[in-house]
Amino acid sequence: MKTRLLLCLLLLSLLPMALFAQTVEVSASEPDAKIIVDGQSLGTGTLKIKVPKNSCVNVKIQKSGFLRYEQTYCNKKGMTEPPKKQFFDMKRDDAEEASVKTDQANIDFSIEINKKLDVTDVWKRANQIVTDYFDAIEVADKETSYLRTAWSIQSFQQNTIRTRLIIKLSKSDPLTYKVKLVSEFSGAPLTSVKADEQFHDWDRALRKYQNVISDFATRLGNQ
């Protein structure tokens, strides 16, 4: 008898919390999209989420190759009441669609120069290749065979990509250059090109730059 009484009292104590909690059914257009609630991955595709009284719950919807979605639901007096249901129509990540995954980003590639080309002709051709891809050259020193383009920046819905090319002399005999395609991302739109601390190496390259390394090898290297 006492056990039943204690159980009833316990249920009665929990009843107000149950009565005042709100439930939101979250669903995504991608059935395998992760649903992360307050930092914990709790399901994919569709999930019913309880929002306790006087609390807020943060929900993130994520899938590789798609834009990220985030929503906070609050069950507090004076705040907008959570909806019964919310559907997230996930869109493709435009930064990924404009790029390709590559092992040529952020790595020095050595290109041994064709012995039939003299140094002046090599420098001229190198500049021509660079200007085929980049609008502005920041540093060009023929004496030291060093060239660096200005950053080329492009903003997307949830990302900012900056790209530059660096060419430098590796050794004189045989004449060898190192070419590096620098590709970086910030993870946020409209990031200033000067905000170095917000950019990180990206293992992708925008499609318009994907052939720059191979162009150097084809037009200047030993074939």
Short mmCIF file of N, CA and C in Angstrom, two decimals, residues 39-146:
data_model
loop_
_atom_site.label_atom_id
_atom_site.label_comp_id
_atom_site.label_asym_id
_atom_site.label_seq_id
_atom_site.Cartn_x
_atom_site.Cartn_y
_atom_site.Cartn_z
N GLY A 39 23.60 19.85 -28.51
CA GLY A 39 24.93 19.27 -28.68
C GLY A 39 24.99 17.77 -28.78
N GLN A 40 23.84 17.09 -28.64
CA GLN A 40 23.82 15.63 -28.71
C GLN A 40 23.05 15.17 -29.94
N SER A 41 23.65 14.27 -30.72
CA SER A 41 22.99 13.71 -31.90
C SER A 41 21.96 12.69 -31.42
N LEU A 42 20.67 13.00 -31.64
CA LEU A 42 19.60 12.17 -31.10
C LEU A 42 18.79 11.42 -32.16
N GLY A 43 19.06 11.71 -33.43
CA GLY A 43 18.28 11.00 -34.45
C GLY A 43 18.58 11.53 -35.83
N THR A 44 17.87 10.99 -36.81
CA THR A 44 18.00 11.43 -38.20
C THR A 44 16.62 11.57 -38.83
N GLY A 45 16.51 12.53 -39.72
CA GLY A 45 15.28 12.67 -40.51
C GLY A 45 14.12 13.30 -39.79
N THR A 46 13.59 12.64 -38.78
CA THR A 46 12.43 13.12 -38.02
C THR A 46 12.64 12.81 -36.54
N LEU A 47 12.27 13.76 -35.69
CA LEU A 47 12.45 13.56 -34.26
C LEU A 47 11.46 14.44 -33.49
N LYS A 48 10.84 13.86 -32.45
CA LYS A 48 9.99 14.63 -31.55
C LYS A 48 10.84 15.13 -30.39
N ILE A 49 10.81 16.44 -30.18
CA ILE A 49 11.68 17.06 -29.19
C ILE A 49 10.83 17.72 -28.11
N LYS A 50 11.11 17.42 -26.86
CA LYS A 50 10.40 18.02 -25.74
C LYS A 50 11.13 19.29 -25.29
N VAL A 51 10.36 20.33 -25.09
CA VAL A 51 10.90 21.59 -24.60
C VAL A 51 10.30 21.84 -23.21
N PRO A 52 11.04 21.59 -22.15
CA PRO A 52 10.50 21.76 -20.79
C PRO A 52 10.08 23.20 -20.50
N LYS A 53 9.19 23.35 -19.53
CA LYS A 53 8.75 24.68 -19.13
C LYS A 53 9.94 25.50 -18.64
N ASN A 54 9.94 26.79 -19.00
CA ASN A 54 10.99 27.74 -18.60
C ASN A 54 12.37 27.35 -19.13
N SER A 55 12.38 26.65 -20.26
CA SER A 55 13.66 26.22 -20.86
C SER A 55 13.67 26.50 -22.35
N CYS A 56 14.88 26.47 -22.91
CA CYS A 56 15.08 26.57 -24.35
C CYS A 56 15.87 25.36 -24.82
N VAL A 57 15.60 24.94 -26.04
CA VAL A 57 16.30 23.79 -26.63
C VAL A 57 16.86 24.22 -27.98
N ASN A 58 18.16 23.95 -28.19
CA ASN A 58 18.81 24.29 -29.45
C ASN A 58 18.86 23.05 -30.36
N VAL A 59 18.40 23.22 -31.59
CA VAL A 59 18.34 22.10 -32.53
C VAL A 59 19.14 22.46 -33.79
N LYS A 60 19.99 21.52 -34.23
CA LYS A 60 20.75 21.70 -35.46
C LYS A 60 20.46 20.54 -36.41
N ILE A 61 20.34 20.86 -37.68
CA ILE A 61 20.12 19.86 -38.71
C ILE A 61 21.32 19.89 -39.64
N GLN A 62 22.01 18.76 -39.80
CA GLN A 62 23.26 18.75 -40.56
C GLN A 62 23.37 17.52 -41.45
N LYS A 63 23.91 17.75 -42.64
CA LYS A 63 24.28 16.65 -43.54
C LYS A 63 25.39 17.16 -44.45
N SER A 64 26.40 16.34 -44.65
CA SER A 64 27.52 16.72 -45.51
C SER A 64 27.02 17.04 -46.92
N GLY A 65 27.49 18.17 -47.46
CA GLY A 65 27.09 18.58 -48.80
C GLY A 65 25.87 19.47 -48.83
N PHE A 66 25.29 19.72 -47.65
CA PHE A 66 24.09 20.56 -47.56
C PHE A 66 24.34 21.72 -46.59
N LEU A 67 23.54 22.77 -46.73
CA LEU A 67 23.62 23.88 -45.80
C LEU A 67 23.21 23.42 -44.41
N ARG A 68 23.74 24.09 -43.39
CA ARG A 68 23.42 23.77 -42.01
C ARG A 68 22.21 24.59 -41.55
N TYR A 69 21.38 23.97 -40.72
CA TYR A 69 20.20 24.66 -40.21
C TYR A 69 20.21 24.62 -38.69
N GLU A 70 19.76 25.71 -38.08
CA GLU A 70 19.75 25.78 -36.62
C GLU A 70 18.52 26.55 -36.16
N GLN A 71 17.89 26.05 -35.10
CA GLN A 71 16.70 26.69 -34.55
C GLN A 71 16.68 26.49 -33.04
N THR A 72 16.30 27.52 -32.31
CA THR A 72 16.14 27.42 -30.86
C THR A 72 14.66 27.57 -30.52
N TYR A 73 14.15 26.61 -29.74
CA TYR A 73 12.75 26.63 -29.30
C TYR A 73 12.73 26.94 -27.81
N CYS A 74 11.91 27.91 -27.43
CA CYS A 74 11.82 28.30 -26.02
C CYS A 74 10.40 28.13 -25.51
N ASN A 75 10.30 27.61 -24.31
CA ASN A 75 9.02 27.42 -23.64
C ASN A 75 9.02 28.31 -22.39
N LYS A 76 9.00 29.62 -22.65
CA LYS A 76 9.08 30.59 -21.56
C LYS A 76 8.00 31.65 -21.73
N LYS A 77 7.57 32.18 -20.64
CA LYS A 77 6.55 33.22 -20.65
C LYS A 77 7.06 34.45 -21.39
N GLY A 78 6.22 34.98 -22.27
CA GLY A 78 6.58 36.18 -23.01
C GLY A 78 7.36 35.90 -24.28
N MET A 79 7.69 34.62 -24.54
CA MET A 79 8.43 34.26 -25.75
C MET A 79 7.52 33.49 -26.71
N THR A 80 7.87 33.52 -27.99
CA THR A 80 7.06 32.83 -29.00
C THR A 80 6.95 31.35 -28.69
N GLU A 81 5.74 30.86 -28.70
CA GLU A 81 5.51 29.45 -28.39
C GLU A 81 6.07 28.56 -29.50
N PRO A 82 6.72 27.46 -29.15
CA PRO A 82 7.27 26.56 -30.18
C PRO A 82 6.15 26.00 -31.06
N PRO A 83 6.44 25.79 -32.34
CA PRO A 83 5.43 25.19 -33.22
C PRO A 83 5.26 23.71 -32.90
N LYS A 84 4.14 23.16 -33.31
CA LYS A 84 3.92 21.73 -33.12
C LYS A 84 4.84 20.92 -34.03
N LYS A 85 5.02 21.45 -35.25
CA LYS A 85 5.88 20.77 -36.23
C LYS A 85 6.72 21.81 -36.96
N GLN A 86 7.92 21.40 -37.38
CA GLN A 86 8.73 22.25 -38.25
C GLN A 86 9.49 21.39 -39.24
N PHE A 87 9.36 21.76 -40.51
CA PHE A 87 10.00 21.02 -41.59
C PHE A 87 11.15 21.85 -42.16
N PHE A 88 12.31 21.23 -42.32
CA PHE A 88 13.48 21.91 -42.88
C PHE A 88 13.73 21.37 -44.29
N ASP A 89 13.53 22.24 -45.28
CA ASP A 89 13.78 21.88 -46.67
C ASP A 89 15.24 22.18 -46.97
N MET A 90 16.08 21.17 -46.87
CA MET A 90 17.53 21.37 -46.94
C MET A 90 18.00 21.63 -48.38
N LYS A 91 18.87 22.63 -48.51
CA LYS A 91 19.42 23.02 -49.80
C LYS A 91 20.88 22.59 -49.90
N ARG A 92 21.31 22.34 -51.12
CA ARG A 92 22.70 21.94 -51.33
C ARG A 92 23.64 23.08 -50.92
N ASP A 93 24.81 22.70 -50.41
CA ASP A 93 25.85 23.66 -50.04
C ASP A 93 26.45 24.25 -51.31
N ASP A 94 26.19 25.54 -51.56
CA ASP A 94 26.64 26.15 -52.81
C ASP A 94 28.17 26.25 -52.89
N ALA A 95 28.85 26.32 -51.74
CA ALA A 95 30.32 26.36 -51.75
C ALA A 95 30.89 25.03 -52.22
N GLU A 96 30.29 23.93 -51.79
CA GLU A 96 30.75 22.61 -52.23
C GLU A 96 30.42 22.37 -53.69
N GLU A 97 29.26 22.86 -54.14
CA GLU A 97 28.89 22.67 -55.54
C GLU A 97 29.81 23.45 -56.47
N ALA A 98 30.38 24.55 -55.98
CA ALA A 98 31.27 25.37 -56.81
C ALA A 98 32.73 24.92 -56.70
N SER A 99 32.97 23.81 -56.01
CA SER A 99 34.35 23.37 -55.76
C SER A 99 34.50 21.87 -55.99
N VAL A 100 35.75 21.43 -55.92
CA VAL A 100 36.05 20.00 -56.03
C VAL A 100 37.01 19.62 -54.91
N LYS A 101 36.87 18.40 -54.43
CA LYS A 101 37.82 17.90 -53.43
C LYS A 101 39.13 17.58 -54.15
N THR A 102 40.24 17.99 -53.57
CA THR A 102 41.51 17.83 -54.27
C THR A 102 42.67 17.62 -53.30
N ASP A 103 43.69 16.93 -53.77
CA ASP A 103 44.91 16.76 -52.97
C ASP A 103 45.97 17.77 -53.41
N GLN A 104 45.56 18.74 -54.23
CA GLN A 104 46.51 19.74 -54.73
C GLN A 104 46.43 21.06 -53.98
N ALA A 105 45.50 21.16 -53.04
CA ALA A 105 45.36 22.42 -52.31
C ALA A 105 46.33 22.48 -51.13
N ASN A 106 46.96 23.65 -50.95
CA ASN A 106 47.81 23.93 -49.80
C ASN A 106 49.04 23.03 -49.70
N ILE A 107 49.53 22.59 -50.85
CA ILE A 107 50.73 21.75 -50.92
C ILE A 107 51.69 22.32 -51.97
N ASP A 108 52.98 22.33 -51.65
CA ASP A 108 53.99 22.76 -52.63
C ASP A 108 54.22 21.65 -53.65
N PHE A 109 53.99 21.96 -54.91
CA PHE A 109 54.24 21.00 -55.99
C PHE A 109 55.50 21.43 -56.73
N SER A 110 56.46 20.52 -56.83
CA SER A 110 57.70 20.81 -57.55
C SER A 110 57.53 20.51 -59.03
N ILE A 111 57.89 21.48 -59.86
CA ILE A 111 57.79 21.30 -61.30
C ILE A 111 59.17 21.56 -61.92
N GLU A 112 59.76 20.51 -62.45
CA GLU A 112 61.06 20.67 -63.11
C GLU A 112 60.81 21.26 -64.50
N ILE A 113 61.49 22.37 -64.77
CA ILE A 113 61.24 23.13 -65.99
C ILE A 113 61.90 22.48 -67.21
N ASN A 114 61.20 22.52 -68.31
CA ASN A 114 61.71 22.00 -69.57
C ASN A 114 63.05 22.68 -69.91
N LYS A 115 64.05 21.88 -70.15
CA LYS A 115 65.40 22.42 -70.40
C LYS A 115 65.48 23.23 -71.69
N LYS A 116 64.53 23.09 -72.57
CA LYS A 116 64.53 23.84 -73.83
C LYS A 116 64.11 25.30 -73.63
N LEU A 117 63.55 25.61 -72.47
CA LEU A 117 63.08 26.96 -72.20
C LEU A 117 64.14 27.75 -71.44
N ASP A 118 64.38 28.99 -71.86
CA ASP A 118 65.32 29.82 -71.10
C ASP A 118 64.56 30.50 -69.96
N VAL A 119 65.31 31.07 -69.02
CA VAL A 119 64.73 31.63 -67.80
C VAL A 119 63.74 32.74 -68.10
N THR A 120 64.06 33.59 -69.06
CA THR A 120 63.16 34.70 -69.41
C THR A 120 61.83 34.19 -69.95
N ASP A 121 61.92 33.19 -70.80
CA ASP A 121 60.71 32.61 -71.38
C ASP A 121 59.87 31.91 -70.30
N VAL A 122 60.54 31.25 -69.37
CA VAL A 122 59.85 30.57 -68.28
C VAL A 122 59.07 31.57 -67.43
N TRP A 123 59.72 32.67 -67.08
CA TRP A 123 59.07 33.69 -66.26
C TRP A 123 57.87 34.30 -66.98
N LYS A 124 58.04 34.52 -68.27
CA LYS A 124 56.95 35.09 -69.07
C LYS A 124 55.76 34.14 -69.12
N ARG A 125 56.04 32.86 -69.36
CA ARG A 125 54.96 31.87 -69.42
C ARG A 125 54.28 31.70 -68.07
N ALA A 126 55.07 31.73 -67.01
CA ALA A 126 54.50 31.58 -65.66
C ALA A 126 53.51 32.70 -65.37
N ASN A 127 53.88 33.91 -65.75
CA ASN A 127 52.98 35.05 -65.55
C ASN A 127 51.71 34.92 -66.39
N GLN A 128 51.85 34.40 -67.59
CA GLN A 128 50.68 34.22 -68.45
C GLN A 128 49.71 33.20 -67.86
N ILE A 129 50.26 32.13 -67.31
CA ILE A 129 49.40 31.11 -66.69
C ILE A 129 48.66 31.70 -65.49
N VAL A 130 49.40 32.45 -64.67
CA VAL A 130 48.79 33.04 -63.48
C VAL A 130 47.64 33.97 -63.86
N THR A 131 47.86 34.83 -64.84
CA THR A 131 46.82 35.79 -65.21
C THR A 131 45.65 35.14 -65.94
N ASP A 132 45.82 33.90 -66.37
CA ASP A 132 44.67 33.17 -66.92
C ASP A 132 43.66 32.83 -65.82
N TYR A 133 44.15 32.77 -64.57
CA TYR A 133 43.30 32.35 -63.46
C TYR A 133 43.02 33.46 -62.45
N PHE A 134 43.97 34.37 -62.27
CA PHE A 134 43.84 35.39 -61.23
C PHE A 134 43.89 36.79 -61.83
N ASP A 135 43.12 37.68 -61.22
CA ASP A 135 43.02 39.05 -61.73
C ASP A 135 44.18 39.94 -61.29
N ALA A 136 44.71 39.68 -60.10
CA ALA A 136 45.73 40.60 -59.57
C ALA A 136 46.93 39.85 -59.01
N ILE A 137 48.12 40.33 -59.36
CA ILE A 137 49.37 39.80 -58.82
C ILE A 137 49.86 40.78 -57.76
N GLU A 138 50.10 40.27 -56.56
CA GLU A 138 50.51 41.11 -55.44
C GLU A 138 52.01 41.35 -55.42
N VAL A 139 52.78 40.29 -55.67
CA VAL A 139 54.25 40.39 -55.69
C VAL A 139 54.76 39.60 -56.89
N ALA A 140 55.65 40.22 -57.66
CA ALA A 140 56.28 39.53 -58.79
C ALA A 140 57.73 39.99 -58.88
N ASP A 141 58.65 39.15 -58.45
CA ASP A 141 60.07 39.48 -58.44
C ASP A 141 60.82 38.52 -59.35
N LYS A 142 61.18 39.00 -60.53
CA LYS A 142 61.85 38.16 -61.52
C LYS A 142 63.23 37.73 -61.05
N GLU A 143 63.92 38.60 -60.31
CA GLU A 143 65.28 38.30 -59.87
C GLU A 143 65.33 37.09 -58.94
N THR A 144 64.35 37.00 -58.06
CA THR A 144 64.32 35.89 -57.11
C THR A 144 63.35 34.78 -57.54
N SER A 145 62.70 35.00 -58.68
CA SER A 145 61.70 34.05 -59.20
C SER A 145 60.62 33.75 -58.17
N TYR A 146 60.07 34.84 -57.63
CA TYR A 146 58.99 34.70 -56.63
C TYR A 146 57.77 35.47 -57.11
#
